[in-house]
Short mmCIF file of C-alpha atoms in Angstrom, two decimals:
data_model
loop_
_atom_site.label_atom_id
_atom_site.label_comp_id
_atom_site.label_asym_id
_atom_site.label_seq_id
_atom_site.Cartn_x
_atom_site.Cartn_y
_atom_site.Cartn_z
CA MET A 251 33.13 -21.95 -16.20
CA SER A 252 31.96 -23.62 -19.27
CA ALA A 253 30.71 -21.63 -22.33
CA ASP A 254 27.23 -22.91 -22.00
CA LEU A 255 26.97 -22.05 -18.23
CA TYR A 256 28.50 -18.62 -18.97
CA ASP A 257 25.81 -17.95 -21.69
CA LEU A 258 23.09 -19.09 -19.48
CA LEU A 259 24.02 -16.92 -16.44
CA LEU A 260 25.31 -13.81 -18.22
CA VAL A 261 23.37 -13.79 -21.51
CA VAL A 262 20.18 -15.84 -21.52
CA ILE A 263 18.89 -15.23 -17.98
CA PRO A 264 19.55 -11.37 -18.05
CA GLN A 265 17.80 -11.09 -21.50
CA LYS A 266 14.78 -13.06 -20.33
CA TRP A 267 14.61 -11.01 -17.17
CA ALA A 268 14.86 -7.64 -19.03
CA GLY A 269 12.10 -8.77 -21.43
CA SER A 270 9.79 -9.83 -18.54
CA ILE A 271 10.51 -6.71 -16.39
CA TRP A 272 9.94 -4.45 -19.42
CA SER A 273 6.59 -6.09 -20.34
CA ALA A 274 5.42 -6.09 -16.70
CA LEU A 275 6.50 -2.40 -16.35
CA CYS A 276 4.49 -1.37 -19.42
CA GLN A 277 1.43 -3.40 -18.69
CA GLY A 278 1.38 -2.43 -14.97
CA SER A 279 1.89 1.24 -15.80
CA VAL A 280 -0.99 1.37 -18.15
CA ALA A 281 -3.24 -0.38 -15.60
CA LEU A 282 -2.26 1.95 -12.80
CA ALA A 283 -2.67 5.00 -14.93
CA LEU A 284 -6.26 3.92 -15.86
CA VAL A 285 -7.07 3.38 -12.23
CA TRP A 286 -5.67 6.88 -11.47
CA ILE A 287 -7.83 8.39 -14.21
CA VAL A 288 -10.86 6.57 -13.07
CA CYS A 289 -10.35 7.75 -9.34
CA LYS A 290 -9.77 11.38 -10.46
CA ALA A 291 -12.76 11.39 -12.89
CA PHE A 292 -15.13 9.91 -10.27
CA PRO A 293 -13.94 11.18 -6.82
CA ARG A 294 -17.23 10.01 -5.20
CA ILE A 295 -16.34 6.36 -5.75
CA PRO A 296 -16.63 4.59 -2.26
CA ALA A 297 -13.36 4.24 -0.59
CA ASN A 298 -13.64 0.41 -0.21
CA THR A 299 -14.18 0.21 -4.08
CA ARG A 300 -11.31 2.63 -4.74
CA GLY A 301 -9.05 0.44 -2.63
CA TRP A 302 -9.93 -2.64 -4.66
CA LEU A 303 -9.27 -0.75 -7.82
CA TRP A 304 -5.78 0.09 -6.68
CA ARG A 305 -5.16 -3.54 -5.55
CA LEU A 306 -6.18 -4.79 -9.08
CA GLY A 307 -3.95 -2.21 -10.67
CA LEU A 308 -0.95 -3.43 -8.48
CA LEU A 309 -1.80 -7.00 -9.43
CA LYS A 310 -1.42 -6.39 -13.08
CA PRO A 311 2.39 -6.45 -13.28
CA PHE A 312 2.51 -9.69 -11.23
CA LEU A 313 0.13 -11.24 -13.54
CA GLN A 314 2.35 -10.26 -16.49
CA LEU A 315 5.35 -11.77 -14.74
CA LEU A 316 3.55 -14.99 -14.04
CA ALA A 317 2.19 -15.10 -17.61
CA ALA A 318 -1.29 -15.58 -16.34
CA PRO A 319 -4.26 -15.14 -18.77
CA GLN A 320 -4.91 -11.38 -19.16
CA VAL A 321 -5.91 -8.64 -21.50
CA ASP A 322 -3.08 -7.59 -23.82
CA LEU A 323 -2.63 -3.84 -23.58
CA ALA A 324 0.01 -3.68 -26.36
CA TRP A 325 -2.20 -1.85 -28.86
CA LEU A 326 0.37 0.57 -30.35
CA PRO A 327 2.62 -0.34 -33.28
CA ARG A 328 6.38 -0.73 -32.92
CA ALA A 329 8.44 2.46 -32.81
CA ARG A 330 10.64 1.26 -35.73
CA THR A 331 7.47 0.88 -37.85
CA VAL A 332 6.29 4.34 -37.06
CA LEU A 333 9.71 5.91 -37.74
CA ALA A 334 10.04 4.09 -41.03
CA ASP A 335 6.67 5.56 -42.15
CA VAL A 336 7.26 9.16 -40.73
CA VAL A 337 11.06 9.58 -41.38
CA SER A 338 12.53 6.98 -43.72
CA PRO A 339 13.09 3.29 -43.84
CA ARG A 340 16.82 3.69 -43.77
CA PHE A 341 16.72 5.84 -40.62
CA ALA A 342 14.63 3.23 -38.92
CA ALA A 343 16.98 0.44 -40.09
CA ASP A 344 19.98 2.23 -38.44
CA LEU A 345 18.34 2.27 -35.05
CA PRO A 346 19.32 -0.49 -32.65
CA THR A 347 16.68 -3.17 -32.29
CA ARG A 348 15.09 -4.29 -29.07
CA CYS A 349 17.23 -7.29 -29.03
CA ASP A 350 20.43 -5.25 -29.30
CA LEU A 351 19.30 -3.10 -26.40
CA LEU A 352 18.54 -6.10 -24.31
CA ILE A 353 22.00 -7.62 -24.99
CA GLY A 354 23.83 -4.43 -24.11
CA LEU A 355 21.80 -3.19 -21.12
CA SER A 356 20.33 -6.43 -19.50
CA ARG A 357 23.33 -7.29 -17.35
CA PRO A 358 24.01 -3.87 -15.72
CA MET A 359 20.25 -3.22 -15.29
CA MET A 360 19.81 -6.57 -13.68
CA ALA A 361 22.56 -5.85 -11.23
CA LEU A 362 21.10 -2.49 -10.35
CA TRP A 363 17.68 -4.10 -9.97
CA ILE A 364 18.99 -6.78 -7.59
CA ALA A 365 20.55 -4.08 -5.43
CA GLY A 366 17.38 -2.13 -5.29
CA VAL A 367 15.25 -5.08 -4.36
CA ALA A 368 17.66 -6.01 -1.74
CA ALA A 369 17.54 -2.48 -0.24
CA VAL A 370 13.68 -2.41 -0.22
CA ALA A 371 13.48 -5.95 1.29
CA ALA A 372 15.98 -4.87 4.00
CA SER A 373 13.85 -1.85 4.87
CA ILE A 374 10.72 -4.18 5.20
CA LEU A 375 12.68 -6.45 7.61
CA VAL A 376 13.68 -3.42 9.57
CA ALA A 377 10.03 -2.38 9.88
CA LEU A 378 8.93 -5.91 11.07
CA SER A 379 11.73 -5.72 13.64
CA ARG A 380 10.80 -2.25 14.65
CA ALA A 381 7.20 -3.43 15.20
CA ARG A 382 8.39 -6.24 17.59
CA SER A 383 10.48 -3.79 19.52
CA ILE A 384 7.55 -1.33 19.82
CA ALA A 385 5.38 -4.06 21.16
CA ALA A 386 8.07 -4.95 23.69
CA ARG A 387 8.10 -1.25 24.89
CA CYS A 388 4.38 -1.31 25.74
CA GLY A 389 2.97 -2.08 29.07
CA PRO A 390 0.06 -4.36 30.09
CA VAL A 391 -3.45 -2.88 30.46
CA ARG A 392 -4.28 -1.93 33.99
CA VAL A 393 -7.38 0.07 33.27
CA SER A 394 -10.71 -1.47 34.02
CA GLY A 395 -13.29 -1.40 31.27
CA LEU A 396 -10.80 -1.41 28.30
CA ASP A 397 -11.19 -5.06 27.55
CA GLU A 398 -14.96 -4.70 27.67
CA VAL A 399 -14.88 -1.92 25.05
CA VAL A 400 -12.58 -4.00 22.79
CA ILE A 401 -14.80 -7.04 23.18
CA GLU A 402 -18.00 -5.01 22.38
CA LEU A 403 -16.52 -3.43 19.30
CA CYS A 404 -15.13 -6.75 18.05
CA ARG A 405 -18.62 -8.20 18.29
CA LYS A 406 -20.10 -5.38 16.32
CA ILE A 407 -17.46 -5.35 13.63
CA GLY A 408 -17.40 -9.12 13.42
CA ILE A 409 -13.90 -10.05 14.65
CA GLY A 410 -13.48 -13.54 16.15
CA MET A 411 -9.88 -13.36 17.54
CA LEU A 412 -9.37 -10.54 20.02
CA PRO A 413 -6.16 -8.59 19.61
CA HIS A 414 -3.77 -8.24 22.56
CA ALA A 415 -4.26 -4.77 23.94
CA VAL A 416 -1.26 -2.92 25.53
CA VAL A 417 -0.90 0.69 26.75
CA ALA A 418 1.87 3.11 25.72
CA ASP A 419 2.63 6.65 26.88
CA TRP A 420 5.01 7.45 23.97
CA THR A 421 2.26 7.71 21.30
CA SER A 422 -0.74 9.94 20.85
CA VAL A 423 -2.65 7.71 18.39
CA PRO A 424 -3.62 4.12 18.65
CA MET A 425 -2.06 1.62 16.25
CA ILE A 426 -2.15 -2.05 15.20
CA LEU A 427 1.13 -4.08 15.24
CA ARG A 428 1.60 -7.41 13.46
CA ARG A 429 2.92 -10.40 15.35
CA SER A 430 3.13 -14.11 14.61
CA LYS A 431 0.17 -15.11 16.65
CA GLY A 432 -2.21 -12.30 15.97
CA TYR A 433 -2.29 -8.55 16.37
CA VAL A 434 -1.22 -6.10 19.06
CA LEU A 435 -3.55 -3.19 19.81
CA VAL A 436 -1.48 -0.33 21.12
CA VAL A 437 -3.69 2.19 23.09
CA PRO A 438 -2.25 5.67 24.00
CA SER A 439 -2.50 6.42 27.77
CA ASP A 440 -3.97 9.85 26.95
CA LEU A 441 -7.09 8.17 25.72
CA LEU A 442 -7.70 6.16 28.95
CA ILE A 443 -8.91 9.13 31.03
CA SER A 444 -12.64 9.05 31.65
CA ALA A 445 -13.22 12.36 29.94
CA ARG A 446 -12.08 10.76 26.58
CA HIS A 447 -14.09 7.61 26.79
CA GLU A 448 -15.95 8.29 23.63
CA ASP A 449 -12.71 9.17 21.72
CA LEU A 450 -11.35 5.80 22.95
CA ARG A 451 -14.22 3.91 21.41
CA LEU A 452 -13.98 5.67 18.16
CA ALA A 453 -10.23 5.25 17.92
CA LEU A 454 -10.38 1.63 18.79
CA ALA A 455 -13.17 0.96 16.20
CA HIS A 456 -10.94 2.44 13.51
CA GLU A 457 -8.00 0.14 14.39
CA LEU A 458 -10.25 -3.00 14.68
CA ALA A 459 -11.70 -2.09 11.27
CA HIS A 460 -8.09 -2.63 9.93
CA ILE A 461 -8.12 -6.15 11.37
CA LYS A 462 -11.60 -6.87 10.01
CA ARG A 463 -10.51 -5.76 6.51
CA ARG A 464 -7.21 -7.62 6.77
CA ASP A 465 -5.36 -4.53 5.58
CA LEU A 466 -2.00 -5.52 7.10
CA ALA A 467 -2.11 -8.77 5.07
CA TRP A 468 -3.20 -6.94 1.87
CA ASN A 469 -0.41 -4.37 2.45
CA TRP A 470 2.04 -7.08 1.32
CA LEU A 471 0.83 -6.51 -2.21
CA PRO A 472 2.10 -2.82 -2.51
CA ALA A 473 5.17 -3.78 -0.52
CA ALA A 474 6.03 -6.48 -3.06
CA ALA A 475 5.32 -4.17 -5.91
CA LYS A 476 7.57 -1.44 -4.54
CA ALA A 477 10.28 -4.03 -3.99
CA LEU A 478 10.14 -5.47 -7.60
CA PHE A 479 9.27 -2.25 -9.37
CA PHE A 480 10.84 0.37 -7.14
CA PHE A 481 11.83 2.36 -10.30
CA ASN A 482 8.23 2.86 -11.37
CA PRO A 483 6.82 6.13 -9.64
CA LEU A 484 3.26 4.93 -10.42
CA VAL A 485 3.76 1.99 -8.04
CA TRP A 486 4.58 4.37 -5.23
CA VAL A 487 1.65 6.56 -6.08
CA ALA A 488 -0.60 3.55 -5.99
CA GLY A 489 0.73 2.40 -2.62
CA ARG A 490 0.05 5.90 -1.14
CA GLU A 491 -3.47 6.09 -2.61
CA LEU A 492 -4.23 2.54 -1.52
CA GLY A 493 -3.27 3.36 1.99
CA ILE A 494 -5.45 6.51 2.07
CA ALA A 495 -8.37 4.55 0.61
CA GLN A 496 -7.97 1.91 3.35
CA GLU A 497 -7.96 4.59 6.03
CA MET A 498 -11.16 6.12 4.55
CA ALA A 499 -12.88 2.76 4.51
CA CYS A 500 -11.93 2.16 8.06
CA ASP A 501 -13.25 5.56 9.03
CA GLU A 502 -16.64 4.77 7.71
CA MET A 503 -16.73 1.29 9.24
CA ALA A 504 -15.69 2.79 12.68
CA VAL A 505 -18.58 5.30 12.56
CA ARG A 506 -21.10 2.58 11.69
CA ALA A 507 -19.78 0.23 14.36
CA SER A 508 -19.51 2.78 17.12
CA GLY A 509 -22.88 4.50 16.45
CA ALA A 510 -21.29 7.92 16.69
CA GLY A 511 -22.03 10.71 14.30
CA PHE A 512 -19.77 11.74 11.45
CA ALA A 513 -19.18 15.13 12.92
CA ARG A 514 -18.07 13.69 16.23
CA TYR A 515 -15.68 11.25 14.50
CA GLY A 516 -14.34 14.18 12.41
CA LYS A 517 -13.38 16.05 15.61
CA LEU A 518 -11.46 13.02 16.69
CA LEU A 519 -9.57 12.85 13.40
CA LEU A 520 -8.42 16.47 13.90
CA THR A 521 -6.67 15.47 17.09
CA MET A 522 -4.66 12.79 15.22
CA VAL A 523 -3.04 15.12 12.68
CA LYS A 524 0.74 14.38 12.62
CA PRO A 525 3.22 17.22 11.94
CA ARG A 526 5.41 16.94 8.86
CA ARG A 527 8.66 15.19 9.88
CA ARG A 528 11.44 13.07 8.54
CA ALA A 529 10.20 9.84 6.90
CA GLU A 530 10.70 6.79 9.09
CA PRO A 531 11.57 3.26 7.87
CA THR A 532 8.05 1.99 8.56
CA TRP A 533 6.13 -0.20 6.19
CA ALA A 534 2.34 -0.85 6.28
CA VAL A 535 2.93 -4.58 6.44
CA ALA A 536 4.11 -4.21 10.08
CA THR A 537 2.11 -1.42 11.66
CA VAL A 538 -0.83 0.87 10.76
CA SER A 539 -2.33 3.77 12.72
CA ALA A 540 -5.03 6.36 12.25
CA GLY A 541 -2.62 9.27 12.44
CA ALA A 542 -1.86 11.18 9.15
CA SER A 543 -0.60 14.40 7.84
CA ALA A 544 -2.89 17.37 7.56
CA LYS A 545 -3.22 16.96 3.82
CA VAL A 546 -4.27 13.33 4.09
CA MET A 547 -6.55 14.10 7.02
CA ARG A 548 -8.30 16.78 4.98
CA ARG A 549 -9.06 14.14 2.23
CA ARG A 550 -10.37 11.84 4.92
CA LEU A 551 -12.67 14.47 6.35
CA ILE A 552 -14.00 15.29 2.91
CA GLU A 553 -14.78 11.59 2.39
CA LEU A 554 -16.65 11.46 5.58
CA GLY A 555 -18.85 14.22 4.32
CA HIS A 556 -19.49 12.21 1.22
CA ALA A 557 -20.33 9.14 3.17
CA GLN A 558 -23.32 10.99 4.79
CA ASP A 559 -24.79 11.82 1.36
CA PRO A 560 -27.45 9.48 -0.19
CA PRO A 561 -26.26 7.37 -3.10
#
C-alpha cells in the first residue's frame, strides 16, 4: 500500500468522518433537546404537530451531514478559550487540541461506529424478514362483510389502494405489515365475531389511518437516525416519542372516520394493552399495530380527552 493511499484510508477519511459525526451529533442533540422542551412545556400540542416536530428534530443531524443550508447552533465559545480566561493560558495550552483528539481517536471510534451501524442494519433486515414470515402465516379472509367494512373506511379516510386483508388467530390486535406491492392488514380472529363488529370498525380505522399518514414510510427516518447515531440517547427518545405521537394522531383520525365517540374508542384501547415482556427485534419500518404498554396507553387515553376539548 502506497503512503498516499495509507494516509487517505487511515488518516484523512477517519478524521473527516469524526469531524462530521461530531458536528451532526452536537447540532442534532440541540435540536432534539429543543423539541423535547417544547413538547414538555406545551403538552396540549396536537399529536400530528408533535409528530412533525420530532421528525424535523431527527432531520437536523442528516442536514448537518449533507452540509445543507441550516441555522448554525454553535453559539458557545471554544472550551480552550474559556479555560484560558478562567484558569490560565498555560493550562489551556497544555490541553490537547481538537485536531490531536481526532487523530488519536478517529480510527478506533470509526471502527466501533461501523460495527454499531452494521448491527442496527441487521436488526432492521431481520424485522423486514419477520414481517414477511408473519404475512405468510396468516390465512385468507373467509368472513362476509369484512371487505365491505374495509372499503367503507378507506373511502372515508381517503385511501385509494386497498390493503390486502388477512386473518390471524395468533394475535389479539390488528396490525399493518409492509410488503413490496402495498400493505397487509392483519385482522385478529377474535374481532370477527358479530358481537364485536363495532370494535372491528374502530380497530381497522386506526390501522388504515397509518396507511393514510404514510407512517411506515416516515418511520425510515428514525430507523436511519438510530442506525447512524445509535450512541445518542436522544435519538432513541425521539424515535419512541414520534411513535407515540403517530399512534395518538391515528387514534383521533380513527374516531373521526368511524363516527364513534371518544369514550367508546377509549374502551377499545383498554383491550389492546400489552403486558410488559422481553423486547422483540421489531422495527416500525416493517410493522405497526395499535397495541401498546399500559404506560403508553394511558398517555393515548389522556390525549383522546384533550382532543374532545375546544381549541
